[in-house]
Each structure stands twice: as structure tokens, then as C-alpha cells.
Coordinates of C-alpha atoms in Angstrom, one line a residue:
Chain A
X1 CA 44.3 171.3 117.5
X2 CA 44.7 173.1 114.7
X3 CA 45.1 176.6 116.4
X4 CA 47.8 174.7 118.3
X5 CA 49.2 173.8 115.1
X6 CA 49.5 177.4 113.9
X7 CA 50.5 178.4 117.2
X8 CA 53.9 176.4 117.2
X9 CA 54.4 177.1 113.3
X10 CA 54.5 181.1 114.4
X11 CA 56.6 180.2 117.7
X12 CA 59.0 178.2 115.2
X13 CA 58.7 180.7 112.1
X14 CA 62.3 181.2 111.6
X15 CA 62.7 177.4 111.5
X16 CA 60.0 176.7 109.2
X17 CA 61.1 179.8 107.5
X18 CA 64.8 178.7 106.6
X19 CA 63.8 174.5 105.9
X20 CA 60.9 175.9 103.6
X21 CA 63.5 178.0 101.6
X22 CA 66.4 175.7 101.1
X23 CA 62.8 173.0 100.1
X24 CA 62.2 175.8 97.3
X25 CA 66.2 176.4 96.6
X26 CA 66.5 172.7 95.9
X27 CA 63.4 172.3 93.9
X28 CA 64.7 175.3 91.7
X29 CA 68.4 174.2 91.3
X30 CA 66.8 170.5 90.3
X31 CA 64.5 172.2 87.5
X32 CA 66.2 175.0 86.3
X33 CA 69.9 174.8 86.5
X34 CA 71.3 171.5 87.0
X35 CA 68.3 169.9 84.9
X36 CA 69.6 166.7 85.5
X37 CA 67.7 163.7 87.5
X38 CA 70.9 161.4 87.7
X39 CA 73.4 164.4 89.3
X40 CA 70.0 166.1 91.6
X41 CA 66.6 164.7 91.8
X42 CA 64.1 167.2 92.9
X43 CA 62.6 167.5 96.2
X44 CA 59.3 166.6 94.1
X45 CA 61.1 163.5 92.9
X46 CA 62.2 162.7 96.4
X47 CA 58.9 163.0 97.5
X48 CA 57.5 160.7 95.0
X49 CA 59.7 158.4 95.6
X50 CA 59.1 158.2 99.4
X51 CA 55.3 157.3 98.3
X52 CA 56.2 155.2 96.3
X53 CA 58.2 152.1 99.0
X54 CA 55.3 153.5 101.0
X55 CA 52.7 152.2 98.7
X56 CA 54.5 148.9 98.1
X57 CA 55.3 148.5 101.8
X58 CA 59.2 148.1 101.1
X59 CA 59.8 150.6 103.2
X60 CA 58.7 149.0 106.3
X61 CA 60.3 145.7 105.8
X62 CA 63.2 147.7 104.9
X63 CA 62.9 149.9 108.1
X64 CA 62.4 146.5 110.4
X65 CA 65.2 144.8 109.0
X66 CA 67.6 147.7 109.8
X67 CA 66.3 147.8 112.9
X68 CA 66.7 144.2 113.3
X69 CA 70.9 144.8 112.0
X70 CA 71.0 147.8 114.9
X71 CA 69.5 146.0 117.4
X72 CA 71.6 143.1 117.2
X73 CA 74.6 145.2 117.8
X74 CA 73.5 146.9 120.4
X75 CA 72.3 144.9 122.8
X76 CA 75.8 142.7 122.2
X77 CA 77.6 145.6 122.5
X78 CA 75.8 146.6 125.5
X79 CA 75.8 143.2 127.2
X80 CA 79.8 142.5 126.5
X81 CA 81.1 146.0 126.5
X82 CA 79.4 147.3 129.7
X83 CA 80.8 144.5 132.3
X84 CA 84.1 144.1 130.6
X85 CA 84.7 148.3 131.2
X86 CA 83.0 148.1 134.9
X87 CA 85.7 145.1 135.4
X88 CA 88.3 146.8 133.9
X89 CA 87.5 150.0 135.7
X90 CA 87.0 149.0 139.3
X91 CA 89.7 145.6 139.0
X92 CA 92.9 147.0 138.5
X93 CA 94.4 143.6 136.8
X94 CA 91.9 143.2 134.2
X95 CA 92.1 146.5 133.1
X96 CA 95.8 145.4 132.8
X97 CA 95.2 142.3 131.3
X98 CA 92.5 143.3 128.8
X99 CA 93.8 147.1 127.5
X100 CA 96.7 145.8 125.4
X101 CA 94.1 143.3 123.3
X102 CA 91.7 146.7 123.3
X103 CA 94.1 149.0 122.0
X104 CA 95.3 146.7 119.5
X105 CA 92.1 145.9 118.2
X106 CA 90.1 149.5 118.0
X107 CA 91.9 151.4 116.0
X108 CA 90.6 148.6 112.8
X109 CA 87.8 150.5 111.5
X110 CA 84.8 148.8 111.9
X111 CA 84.5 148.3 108.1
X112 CA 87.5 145.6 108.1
X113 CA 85.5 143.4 110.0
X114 CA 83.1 142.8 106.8
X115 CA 84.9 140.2 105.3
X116 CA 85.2 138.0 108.8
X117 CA 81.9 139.2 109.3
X118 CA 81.0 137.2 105.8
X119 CA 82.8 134.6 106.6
X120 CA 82.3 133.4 110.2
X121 CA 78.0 134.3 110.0
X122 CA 77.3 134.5 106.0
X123 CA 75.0 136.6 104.5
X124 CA 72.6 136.7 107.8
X125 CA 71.3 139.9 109.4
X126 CA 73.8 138.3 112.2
X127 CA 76.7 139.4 109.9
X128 CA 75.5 142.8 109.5
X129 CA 74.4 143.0 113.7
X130 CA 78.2 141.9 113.9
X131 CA 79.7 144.8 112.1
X132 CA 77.6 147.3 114.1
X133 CA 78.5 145.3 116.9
X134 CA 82.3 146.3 115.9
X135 CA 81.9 149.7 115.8
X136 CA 79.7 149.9 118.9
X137 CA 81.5 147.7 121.3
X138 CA 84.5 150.4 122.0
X139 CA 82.9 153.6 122.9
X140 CA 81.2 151.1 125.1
X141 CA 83.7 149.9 126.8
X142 CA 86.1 152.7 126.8
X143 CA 84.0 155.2 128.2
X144 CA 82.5 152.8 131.2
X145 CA 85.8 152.4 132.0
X146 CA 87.0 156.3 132.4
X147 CA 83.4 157.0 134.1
X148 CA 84.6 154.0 136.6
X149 CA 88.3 155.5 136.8
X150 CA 86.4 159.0 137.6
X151 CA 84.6 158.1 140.8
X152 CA 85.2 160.3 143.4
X153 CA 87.0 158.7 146.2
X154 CA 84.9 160.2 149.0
X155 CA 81.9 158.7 147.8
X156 CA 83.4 155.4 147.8
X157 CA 84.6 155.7 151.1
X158 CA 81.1 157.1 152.4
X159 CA 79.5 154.3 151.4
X160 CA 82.0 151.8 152.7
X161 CA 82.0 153.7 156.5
X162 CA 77.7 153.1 156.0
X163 CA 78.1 149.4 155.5
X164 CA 78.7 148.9 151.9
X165 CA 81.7 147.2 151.9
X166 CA 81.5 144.0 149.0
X167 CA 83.1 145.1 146.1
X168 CA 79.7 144.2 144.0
X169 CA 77.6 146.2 146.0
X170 CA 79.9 149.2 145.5
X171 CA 79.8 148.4 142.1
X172 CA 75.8 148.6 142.2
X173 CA 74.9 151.2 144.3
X174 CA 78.0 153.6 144.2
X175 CA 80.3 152.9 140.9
X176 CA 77.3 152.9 138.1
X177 CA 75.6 155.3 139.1
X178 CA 78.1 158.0 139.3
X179 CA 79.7 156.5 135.9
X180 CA 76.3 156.5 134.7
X181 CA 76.6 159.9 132.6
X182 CA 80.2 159.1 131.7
X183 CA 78.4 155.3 130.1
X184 CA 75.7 156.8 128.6
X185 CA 77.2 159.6 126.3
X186 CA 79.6 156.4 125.6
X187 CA 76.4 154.5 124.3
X188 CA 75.6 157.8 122.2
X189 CA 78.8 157.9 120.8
X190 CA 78.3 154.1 120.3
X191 CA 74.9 154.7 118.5
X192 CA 76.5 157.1 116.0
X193 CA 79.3 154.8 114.9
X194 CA 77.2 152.2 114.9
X195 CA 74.4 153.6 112.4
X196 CA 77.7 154.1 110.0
X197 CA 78.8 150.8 110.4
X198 CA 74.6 149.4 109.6
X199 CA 74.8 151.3 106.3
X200 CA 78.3 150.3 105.7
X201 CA 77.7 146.7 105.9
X202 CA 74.3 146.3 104.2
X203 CA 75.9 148.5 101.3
X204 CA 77.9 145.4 101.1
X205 CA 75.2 143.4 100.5
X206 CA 76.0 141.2 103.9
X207 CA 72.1 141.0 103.9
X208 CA 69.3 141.4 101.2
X209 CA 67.2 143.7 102.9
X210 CA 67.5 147.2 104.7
X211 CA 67.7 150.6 104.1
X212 CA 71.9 150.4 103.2
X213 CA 71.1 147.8 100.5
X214 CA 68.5 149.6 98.8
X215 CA 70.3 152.8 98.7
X216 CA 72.7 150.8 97.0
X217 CA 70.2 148.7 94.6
X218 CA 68.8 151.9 93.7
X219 CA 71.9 153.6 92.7
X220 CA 72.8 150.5 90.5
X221 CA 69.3 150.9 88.8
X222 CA 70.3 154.8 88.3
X223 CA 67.4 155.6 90.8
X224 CA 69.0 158.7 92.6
X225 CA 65.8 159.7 93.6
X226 CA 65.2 156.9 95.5
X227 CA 68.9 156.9 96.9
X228 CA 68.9 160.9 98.3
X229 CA 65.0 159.2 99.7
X230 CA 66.8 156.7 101.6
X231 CA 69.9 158.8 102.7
X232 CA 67.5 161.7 104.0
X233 CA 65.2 158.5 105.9
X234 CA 69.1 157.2 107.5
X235 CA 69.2 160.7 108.4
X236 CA 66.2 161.2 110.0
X237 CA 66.1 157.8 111.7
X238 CA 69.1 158.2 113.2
X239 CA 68.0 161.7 114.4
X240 CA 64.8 160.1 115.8
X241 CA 66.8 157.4 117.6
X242 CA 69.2 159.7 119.6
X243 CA 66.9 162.2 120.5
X244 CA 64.4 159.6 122.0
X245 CA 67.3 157.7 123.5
X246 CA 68.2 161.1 125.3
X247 CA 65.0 162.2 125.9
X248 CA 64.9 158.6 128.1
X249 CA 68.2 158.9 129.7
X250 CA 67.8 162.6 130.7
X251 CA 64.3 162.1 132.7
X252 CA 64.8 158.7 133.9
X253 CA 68.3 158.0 134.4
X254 CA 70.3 161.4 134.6
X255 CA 67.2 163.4 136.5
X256 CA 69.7 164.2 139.4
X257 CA 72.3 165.8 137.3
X258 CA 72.0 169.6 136.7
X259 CA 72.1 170.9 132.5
X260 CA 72.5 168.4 129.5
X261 CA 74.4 165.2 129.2
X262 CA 77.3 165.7 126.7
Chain B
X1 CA 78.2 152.4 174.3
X2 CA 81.1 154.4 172.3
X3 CA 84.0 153.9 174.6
X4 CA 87.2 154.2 172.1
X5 CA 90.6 153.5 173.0
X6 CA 93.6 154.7 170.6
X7 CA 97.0 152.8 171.6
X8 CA 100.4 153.4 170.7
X9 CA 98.9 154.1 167.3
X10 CA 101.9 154.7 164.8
X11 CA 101.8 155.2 161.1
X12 CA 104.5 155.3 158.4
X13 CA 103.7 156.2 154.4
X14 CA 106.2 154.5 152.4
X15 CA 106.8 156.6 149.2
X16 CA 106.7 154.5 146.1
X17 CA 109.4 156.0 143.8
X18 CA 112.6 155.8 146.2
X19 CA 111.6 153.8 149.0
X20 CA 112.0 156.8 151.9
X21 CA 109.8 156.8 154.7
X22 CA 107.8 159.5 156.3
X23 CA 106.7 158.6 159.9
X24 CA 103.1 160.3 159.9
X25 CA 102.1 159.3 163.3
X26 CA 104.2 158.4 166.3
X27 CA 102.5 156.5 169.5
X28 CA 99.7 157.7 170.0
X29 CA 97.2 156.9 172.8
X30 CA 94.1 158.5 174.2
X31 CA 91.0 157.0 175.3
X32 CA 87.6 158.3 174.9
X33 CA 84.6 158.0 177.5
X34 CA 81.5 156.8 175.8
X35 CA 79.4 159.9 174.8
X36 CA 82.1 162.2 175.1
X37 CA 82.9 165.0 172.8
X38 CA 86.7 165.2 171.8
X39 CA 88.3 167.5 169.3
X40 CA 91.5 166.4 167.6
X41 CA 93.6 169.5 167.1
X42 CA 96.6 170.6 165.4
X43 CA 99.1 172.1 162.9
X44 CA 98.4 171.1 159.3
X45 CA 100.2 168.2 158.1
X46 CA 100.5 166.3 161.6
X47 CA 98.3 163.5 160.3
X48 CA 95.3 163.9 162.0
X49 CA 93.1 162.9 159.7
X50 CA 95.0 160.2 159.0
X51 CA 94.0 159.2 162.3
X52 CA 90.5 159.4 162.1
X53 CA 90.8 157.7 158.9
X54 CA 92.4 154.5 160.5
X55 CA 89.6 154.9 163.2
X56 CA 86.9 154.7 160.4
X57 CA 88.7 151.5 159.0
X58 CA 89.9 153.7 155.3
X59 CA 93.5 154.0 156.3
X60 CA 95.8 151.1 158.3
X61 CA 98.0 151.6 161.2
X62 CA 101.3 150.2 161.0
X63 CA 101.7 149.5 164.6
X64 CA 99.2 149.7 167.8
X65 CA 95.7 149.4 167.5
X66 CA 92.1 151.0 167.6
X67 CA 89.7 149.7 170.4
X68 CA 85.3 150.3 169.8
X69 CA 84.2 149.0 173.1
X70 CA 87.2 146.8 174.0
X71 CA 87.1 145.4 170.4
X72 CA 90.0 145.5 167.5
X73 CA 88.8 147.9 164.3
X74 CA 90.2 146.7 161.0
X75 CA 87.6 147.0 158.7
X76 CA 84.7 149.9 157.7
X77 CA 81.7 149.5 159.8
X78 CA 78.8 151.4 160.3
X79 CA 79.1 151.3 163.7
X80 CA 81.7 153.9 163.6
X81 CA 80.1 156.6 161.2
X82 CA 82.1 159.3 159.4
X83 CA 81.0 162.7 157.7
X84 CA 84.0 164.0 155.7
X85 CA 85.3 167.2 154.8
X86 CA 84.7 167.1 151.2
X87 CA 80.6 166.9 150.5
X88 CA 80.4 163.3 150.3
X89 CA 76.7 163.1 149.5
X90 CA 75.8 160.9 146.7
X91 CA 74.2 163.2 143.9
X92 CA 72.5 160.5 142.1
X93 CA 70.7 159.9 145.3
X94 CA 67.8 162.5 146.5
X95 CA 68.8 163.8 150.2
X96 CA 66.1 161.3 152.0
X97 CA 67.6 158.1 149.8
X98 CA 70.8 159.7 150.8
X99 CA 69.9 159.4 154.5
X100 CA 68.4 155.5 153.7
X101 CA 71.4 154.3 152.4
X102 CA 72.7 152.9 155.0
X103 CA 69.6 151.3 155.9
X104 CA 69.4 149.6 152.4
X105 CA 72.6 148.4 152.9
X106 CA 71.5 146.8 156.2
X107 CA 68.8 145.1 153.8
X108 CA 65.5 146.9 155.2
X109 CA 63.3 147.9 152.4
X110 CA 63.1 151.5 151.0
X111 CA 59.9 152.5 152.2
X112 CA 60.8 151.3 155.7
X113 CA 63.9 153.4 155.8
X114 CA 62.1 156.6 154.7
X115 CA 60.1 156.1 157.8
X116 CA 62.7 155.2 159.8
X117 CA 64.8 158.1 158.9
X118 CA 61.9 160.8 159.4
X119 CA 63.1 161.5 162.7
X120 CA 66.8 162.5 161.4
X121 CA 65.7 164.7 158.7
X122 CA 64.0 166.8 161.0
X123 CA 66.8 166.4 163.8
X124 CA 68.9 168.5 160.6
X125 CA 66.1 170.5 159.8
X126 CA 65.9 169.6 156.4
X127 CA 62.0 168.1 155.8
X128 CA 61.3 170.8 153.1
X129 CA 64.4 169.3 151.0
X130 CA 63.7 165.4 151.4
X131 CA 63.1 165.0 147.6
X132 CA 66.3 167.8 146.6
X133 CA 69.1 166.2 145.0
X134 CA 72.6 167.2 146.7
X135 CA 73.5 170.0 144.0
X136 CA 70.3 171.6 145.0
X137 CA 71.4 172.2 148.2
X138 CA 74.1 175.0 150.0
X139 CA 77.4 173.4 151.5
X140 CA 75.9 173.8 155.2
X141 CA 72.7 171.5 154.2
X142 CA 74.5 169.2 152.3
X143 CA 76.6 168.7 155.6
X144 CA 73.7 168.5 157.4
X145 CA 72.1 165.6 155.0
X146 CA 75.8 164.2 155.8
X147 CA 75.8 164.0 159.2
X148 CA 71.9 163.1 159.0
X149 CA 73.1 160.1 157.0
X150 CA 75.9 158.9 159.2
X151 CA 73.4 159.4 162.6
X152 CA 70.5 157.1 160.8
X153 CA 72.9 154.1 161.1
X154 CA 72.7 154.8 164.6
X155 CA 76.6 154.6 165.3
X156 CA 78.7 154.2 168.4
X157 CA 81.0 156.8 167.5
X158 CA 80.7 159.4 165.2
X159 CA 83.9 160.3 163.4
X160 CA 84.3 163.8 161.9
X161 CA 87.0 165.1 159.7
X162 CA 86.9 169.2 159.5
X163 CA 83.2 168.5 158.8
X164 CA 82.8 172.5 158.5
X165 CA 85.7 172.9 157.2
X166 CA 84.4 174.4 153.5
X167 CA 82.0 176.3 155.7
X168 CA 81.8 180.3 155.8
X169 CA 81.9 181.2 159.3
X170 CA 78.5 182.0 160.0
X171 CA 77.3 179.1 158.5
X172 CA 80.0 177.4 161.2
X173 CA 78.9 178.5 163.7
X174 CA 74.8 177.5 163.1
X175 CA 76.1 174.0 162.7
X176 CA 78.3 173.9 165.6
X177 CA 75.5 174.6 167.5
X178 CA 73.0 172.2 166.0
X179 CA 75.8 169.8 166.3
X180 CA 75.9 170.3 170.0
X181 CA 71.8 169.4 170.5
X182 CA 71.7 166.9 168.3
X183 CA 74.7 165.3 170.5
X184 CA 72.6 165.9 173.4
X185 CA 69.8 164.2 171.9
X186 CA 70.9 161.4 171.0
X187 CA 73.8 159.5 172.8
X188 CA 77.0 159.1 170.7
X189 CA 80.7 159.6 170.9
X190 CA 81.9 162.1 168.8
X191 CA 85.9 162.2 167.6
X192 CA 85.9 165.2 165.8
X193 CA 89.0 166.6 164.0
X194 CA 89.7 170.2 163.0
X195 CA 92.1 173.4 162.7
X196 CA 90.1 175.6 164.2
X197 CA 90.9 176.4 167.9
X198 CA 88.0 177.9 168.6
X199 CA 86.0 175.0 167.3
X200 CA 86.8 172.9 169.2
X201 CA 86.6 175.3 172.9
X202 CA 83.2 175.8 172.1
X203 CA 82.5 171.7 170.9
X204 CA 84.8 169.6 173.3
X205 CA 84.7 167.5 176.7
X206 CA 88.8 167.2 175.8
X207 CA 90.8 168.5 173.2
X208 CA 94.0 166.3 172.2
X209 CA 96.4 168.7 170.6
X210 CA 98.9 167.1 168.5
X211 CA 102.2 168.0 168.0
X212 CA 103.6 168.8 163.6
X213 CA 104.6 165.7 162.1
X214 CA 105.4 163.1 162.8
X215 CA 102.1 163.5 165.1
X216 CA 102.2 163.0 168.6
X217 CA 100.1 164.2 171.4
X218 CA 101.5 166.9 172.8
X219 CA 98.4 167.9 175.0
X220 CA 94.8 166.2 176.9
X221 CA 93.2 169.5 178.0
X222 CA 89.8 169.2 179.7
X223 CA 87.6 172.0 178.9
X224 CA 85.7 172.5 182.2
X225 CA 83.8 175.2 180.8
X226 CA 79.7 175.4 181.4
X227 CA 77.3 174.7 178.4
X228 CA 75.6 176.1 176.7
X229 CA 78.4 177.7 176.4
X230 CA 79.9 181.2 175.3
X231 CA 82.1 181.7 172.9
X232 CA 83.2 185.1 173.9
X233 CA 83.9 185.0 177.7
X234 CA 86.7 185.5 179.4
X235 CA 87.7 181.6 180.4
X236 CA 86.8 180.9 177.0
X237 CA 89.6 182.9 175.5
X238 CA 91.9 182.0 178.7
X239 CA 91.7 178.6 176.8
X240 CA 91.8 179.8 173.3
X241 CA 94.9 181.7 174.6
X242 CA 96.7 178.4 176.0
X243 CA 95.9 176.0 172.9
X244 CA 96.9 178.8 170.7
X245 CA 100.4 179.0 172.5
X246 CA 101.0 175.4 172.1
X247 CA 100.3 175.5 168.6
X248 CA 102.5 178.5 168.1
X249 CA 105.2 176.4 169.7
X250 CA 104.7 173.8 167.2
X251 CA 105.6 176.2 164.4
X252 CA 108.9 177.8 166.1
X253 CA 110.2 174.2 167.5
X254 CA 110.2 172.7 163.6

């Protein structure tokens, strides 16, 4: 275990290398030059700070709750953006009869929503689920649909000359799946904006929980520590999410396709 | 049974912008016996896959009709399975669950249809590859999964557009051959279209040449030679000779 441990730290030593010295870097510009806690909290400070919502638990309430906000708009998004793109994509009217409202409505940025968001839920974690929601739905949609306008032809046919002929069958067996890469980078895309939007709207206090809203409580209270603690834990989660979210898609879902997914 | 009977099959494509019309097929008729082997030849352009694509139900006629059996074709069916120029294989789909999927779409259960396919993956020779996906495979095997695919539905007529078409020669000529035994195997029509003259000598029962657009058919010749045949000898090229000739009028006459 531990030989392991060294083992990967020499495989990765130019990594561990260059984060160690911008670690030191920090911690030296912090103490020596800028000198000041409210302009650049140390890496120390940081650190301190990080035990310290540990140690009172915060952080995991904080942590759920965002959670909670994200997964709200998600699964929305998902459930109302992915079968209003397949219709649009594989019924030519709908497309016709839905792009217009679409492309009126996307280029609002997500952000304008918060006051309607306010109004129509309160101050609910729906509220804040609704703004991510907004800045998910979009990719979502627009991305199903160009995967569904992409489908080769011949693959289409094939499958109608071996008996697949109803159009929701196609849909299943032939349309999604060879959208399917074309959807998912859509959902990543998706994720992204959405972890903006989760910020966004818990800075604006649309609930009284979550990572946003303390980054922004703590920056009232002149805590910068604790503010660069919970930008660098935004950062990191939202690393964590993608990459697990890709590491699923790429052996599950993409296995047949050859290199990455975009 | 995969008796077929083309009559008076005409086609026109309207263009959309101005209206004009360009006749892409004009009367044809032909029948074919049931487990015969006809080519479809001719000039590029003279819409023959057009009609081999109103035979597999993708394209409609404007007037005439399509007979399986005695019985009008409108609609796809498997009964009348294609393989297409273009690799048509589903990549998402392993070349086994390629095979099954038109056995899935019949409703039988995937591990059924694995079992019932067994037999077709080995009629293409392509056991080793069952669990490849199509990217894995060269353009020859991927035809072979294709044809594999459209035999498992166990069709009455097998329609093939310039199957080999994106085939290197060599590679041609393994599958014509294979194409030949599995055609004795098993009993099915095959309507088979393609530019190569000496493709279809070496495949066909009859070759219908077609005139350059608007397609007609300018010539039934039976092809009386013995199999397995040759593809050097001399009646061979006799034949290759004559269809060349009435090609080569095609492109003087126009």
C-alpha cells in the first residue's frame, strides 16, 4: 500500500512536482509580500479553514444541499430537455413549431431567471434547482436535437428493411443510440453551465444553505479564507462530478465508440 | 419462395425549386424465378439503385408495381432483405447483436437470437469477431456481418446494392465467391445491382442491362455458363465482350 503510494508519486513526479511549488509560491506571496489576509489568505489559512466547517459539520450539510440544488436541475433538465430534442429531431413539425420559442428564450442568461425564480418558488432549494434547471435545459435540448439531425440515413434504412419500421422503435433502437455521444457531451456542457448557474443563485441567497451562500456569508464577515476554501471545494467538486460522469458514460454507454467523447 | 415480378415500373423525381421533372425510370419489367441470381447492370446514373430501392420498400414508384410472390410491395419488410453499398452496420451494436437485430425486432429474446444466429456467423466466417464492434472490423468483414444480418431474417429475396462496391478488388473477389456458396446453401433470390461487368458474369443466372437514363431495359442475357465458374475463360470474356459493347453504346447514343 504504501510502496504503491510511492510508486505513483514517482510515476506522477512532475505533477506533484509543479502543484507542490505553486502550494509553496502561494504560501510565500501570502506571508511575505502581499501580507495581507483580506487581499490573499495563505494556503495555511485555507487549510485551516477547510478543518474548520469539517469540525462543525457545515460542510456537509453545505455539500448535500448543493447537491440537492444540482440535482434538481438535472434530472428536470434531463427529463424535459431530452424528449422535447428527440421530438424535435426525428418530427420535423415540432422542431418547427418549438425552435422559434427556443431561440427566443436561450440567449437570456440563466441568471435573469433569479427573480422569477424568487417569485414563482420563494426562497426553496426548488428556486435555486430552477435556475440550474435554466442553464441546463438548452445544451440539453439543442444538442439531442443535432445528434438526432446527424443520423446516418443508411442506418435508418437498415433497420427499417430488418423490420423496424414504427417510428418509436426507430427512435429506441436506432436514433439514441447513434445520438447518444452527440446527447451526452450536451449533458457535459449542461453540467458546466449548470454548476455556474448553482453558485449564481445561492449567492443570491435564493436558499439559506449551500456552498454559493456561504462563500458569500463568508465574504460579508471578511472571511476570505473561508471564501478561496469554498471556491477551491466548487472547483474541485465540479471536477469530481464530470470526470466520474465520464468515466460512466465512456465504459458503459460509449464502449463501442473508438477515442474520447468530446 | 422468392419469385419477384417488376412491372412497368416507372419513376419520376420532381425537383423542388423549379418544378422540372427528371424521368429516372421508364417501364420497366422483368421477372425473377425464385432462387435465381440476377445482376442489375448499367451506366451510372440510370437509376438502378433507385430500383432496388423501390423493391426494398425506401423509394416509391410513380407508376407500375413490385410483385414478392404474386403480392404488391409498398412498405419495408424483412422479407425482402437489403445489404447497401455504404457499411450500414450499426456501431453501437457488437457484430453478433448486429446479426440479432432483426430477430429482436421480431420480438424473440436476445439470448435466443444469439443462438439462432450461430449458424450465420459462421456461414460469413466471422465467429472470432462475434463480440467486435463494426469499427474493429475491415470493409470486407463489415460486409460480411451485413449480409450475415440481412440472411438471419431468413428473406425471400435478398436485395443488394453494389454491396462490394467500396471493396479493393481482391477483397471482391473472396466475397463474390463466398457469396456464391452461401447462395447455394441456403435458398434465396438474389437481385443484385452493380457496375461491374465482370461481376456480375461470374454472379448471375441473368443479367438485365439497363439502358443511361431515363432507365430502361435494354437487355435479358442468360448466362449459360457452368459453375463453379471461371472467370478467365474464353466464353467468359465472349460475354464480357457483348455486355461491354452494349454499355459502350449507351455512352455514344446519349
Amino acid at each position: 500500500m504504501n510502496f504503491e503510494f510511492i510508486k505513483t508519486l514517482r510515476q506522477k513526479s512532475v505533477e506533484v512536482l509543479s502543484v507542490l511549488s505553486v502550494i509553496i509560491l502561494w504560501q510565500f506571496t501570502a506571508d511575505f509580500i502581499v501580507q495581507n489576509k483580506l487581499k490573499l489568505p495563505s494556503f495555511y489559512d485555507v487549510a485551516l479553514s477547510f478543518f474548520s466547517v469539517i469540525e462543525s459539520g457545515s460542510i456537509f450539510t453545505d455539500l448535500l444541499v448543493s447537491l440537492l440544488h444540482f440535482g434538481i436541475g438535472i434530472i428536470a433538465a434531463f427529463f424535459i430537455g431530452l424528449p422535447l430534442g428527440i421530438a424535435m429531431g426525428w418530427f420535423k413539425k415540432t422542431s418547427r413549431a418549438v425552435d422559434p420559442i427556443i431561440e427566443v428564450l436561450r440567449p437570456i442568461p440563466p441568471l435573469a431567471w433569479i427573480p422569477f425564480a424568487m417569485a414563482w418558488f420563494g426562497l426553496t432549494h426548488t428556486a435555486a434547482g430552477f435556475v440550474v434547471f435554466v442553464g441546463m435545459i438548452f445544451p440539453i435540448i439543442i444538442n439531442t436535437y443535432s445528434g438526432f439531425k446527424n443520423i446516418p440515413k443508411v442506418h435508418v434504412e437498415a433497420a427499417k428493411v430488418l423490420g423496424c419500421t414504427k417510428n418509436l422503435d426507430l427512435i429506441r433502437y436506432v436514433a439514441l443510440p447513434s445520438a447518444m455521444p452527440s446527447i451526452i457531451s450536451g449533458i457535459r456542457i449542461a453540467m458546466g453551465v449548470g454548476w455556474m448557474c448553482l453558485v449564481a443563485a445561492e449567492m443570491f441567497g435564493v436558499s439559506g444553505d449551500g456552498l454559493g451562500y456561504e462563500l458569500w456569508q463568508s465574504f460579508h464577515l471578511h472571511r476570505m479564507n473561508f471564501v478561496l476554501m469554498y471556491m477551491l471545494l466548487l472547483g474541485f467538486l465540479g471536477l469530481f462530478i464530470d470526470s466520474s460522469f465520464r468515466y460512466y458514460v465512456d465504459a458503459k454507454l460509449l464502449r463501442w465508440k473508438a477515442g474520447t467523447v468530446v | 419462395m422468392g419469385r419477384v415480378n417488376v412491372k412497368n415500373v416507372s419513376r419520376t423525381f420532381q425537383k423542388k425549386e423549379d418544378g422540372s421533372e427528371t424521368e429516372a425510370l421508364e417501364n420497366i419489367s422483368f421477372d425473377v424465378e425464385d432462387g435465381e441470381f440476377v445482376c442489375i447492370l448499367g451506366p451510372s446514373g440510370c437509376g438502378k439503385t433507385t430500383l432496388l430501392r423501390i423493391a426494398a420498400g425506401l423509394e416509391t414508384l410513380s407508376s407500375g408495381e413490385i410483385l414478392l410472390n404474386g403480392e404488391k410491395t409498398t412498405d419495408p419488410d424483412p422479407k425482402r432483405g437489403m445489404v447497401f453499398q455504404q457499411y450500414s452496420l450499426f456501431p453501437w451494436r457488437t457484430v453478433i447483436d448486429n446479426i440479432t437485430f432483426g430477430l429482436e425486432m421480431q420480438g424473440i429474446g436476445k439470448k435466443e437470437a444469439r443462438k439462432r444466429v450461430e449458424k450465420y456467423l459462421e456461414l460469413v466466417g466471422l465467429e472470432q469477431f462475434r463480440k467486435s464492434y463494426p469499427h474493429e472490423l475491415s470493409g470486407g468483414m463489415q460486409q460480411r456481418a451485413a449480409i450475415a444480418r440481412a440472411l438471419a431474417n431468413e428473406p425471400e429475396v435478398l436485395l443488394m446494392d453494389e454491396p462490394f462496391g467500396a471493396l479493393d478488388a481482391q477483397t471482391r473477389n473472396v466475397l463474390q465467391d463466398e457469396l456464391l456458396k452461401i447462395w447455394e446453401h441456403k435458398h434465396v433470390t438474389f437481385l443484385f445491382v452493380t457496375h461491374s461487368v465482370d461481376e456480375a458474369v461470374f454472379l448471375s443466372d441473368r443479367i438485365v442491362v439497363m439502358s443511361a437514363r431515363p432507365g430502361r431495359v435494354k437487355e435479358i442475357i442468360k448466362v449459360e455458363l457452368p459453375r463453379p465458374r471461371s472467370r478467365t475463360s474464353l466464353e467468359a470474356n465472349r460475354l464480357r465482350d457483348h455486355v461491354l459493347k452494349l454499355l459502350e453504346e449507351e455512352r455514344y447514343t446519349k
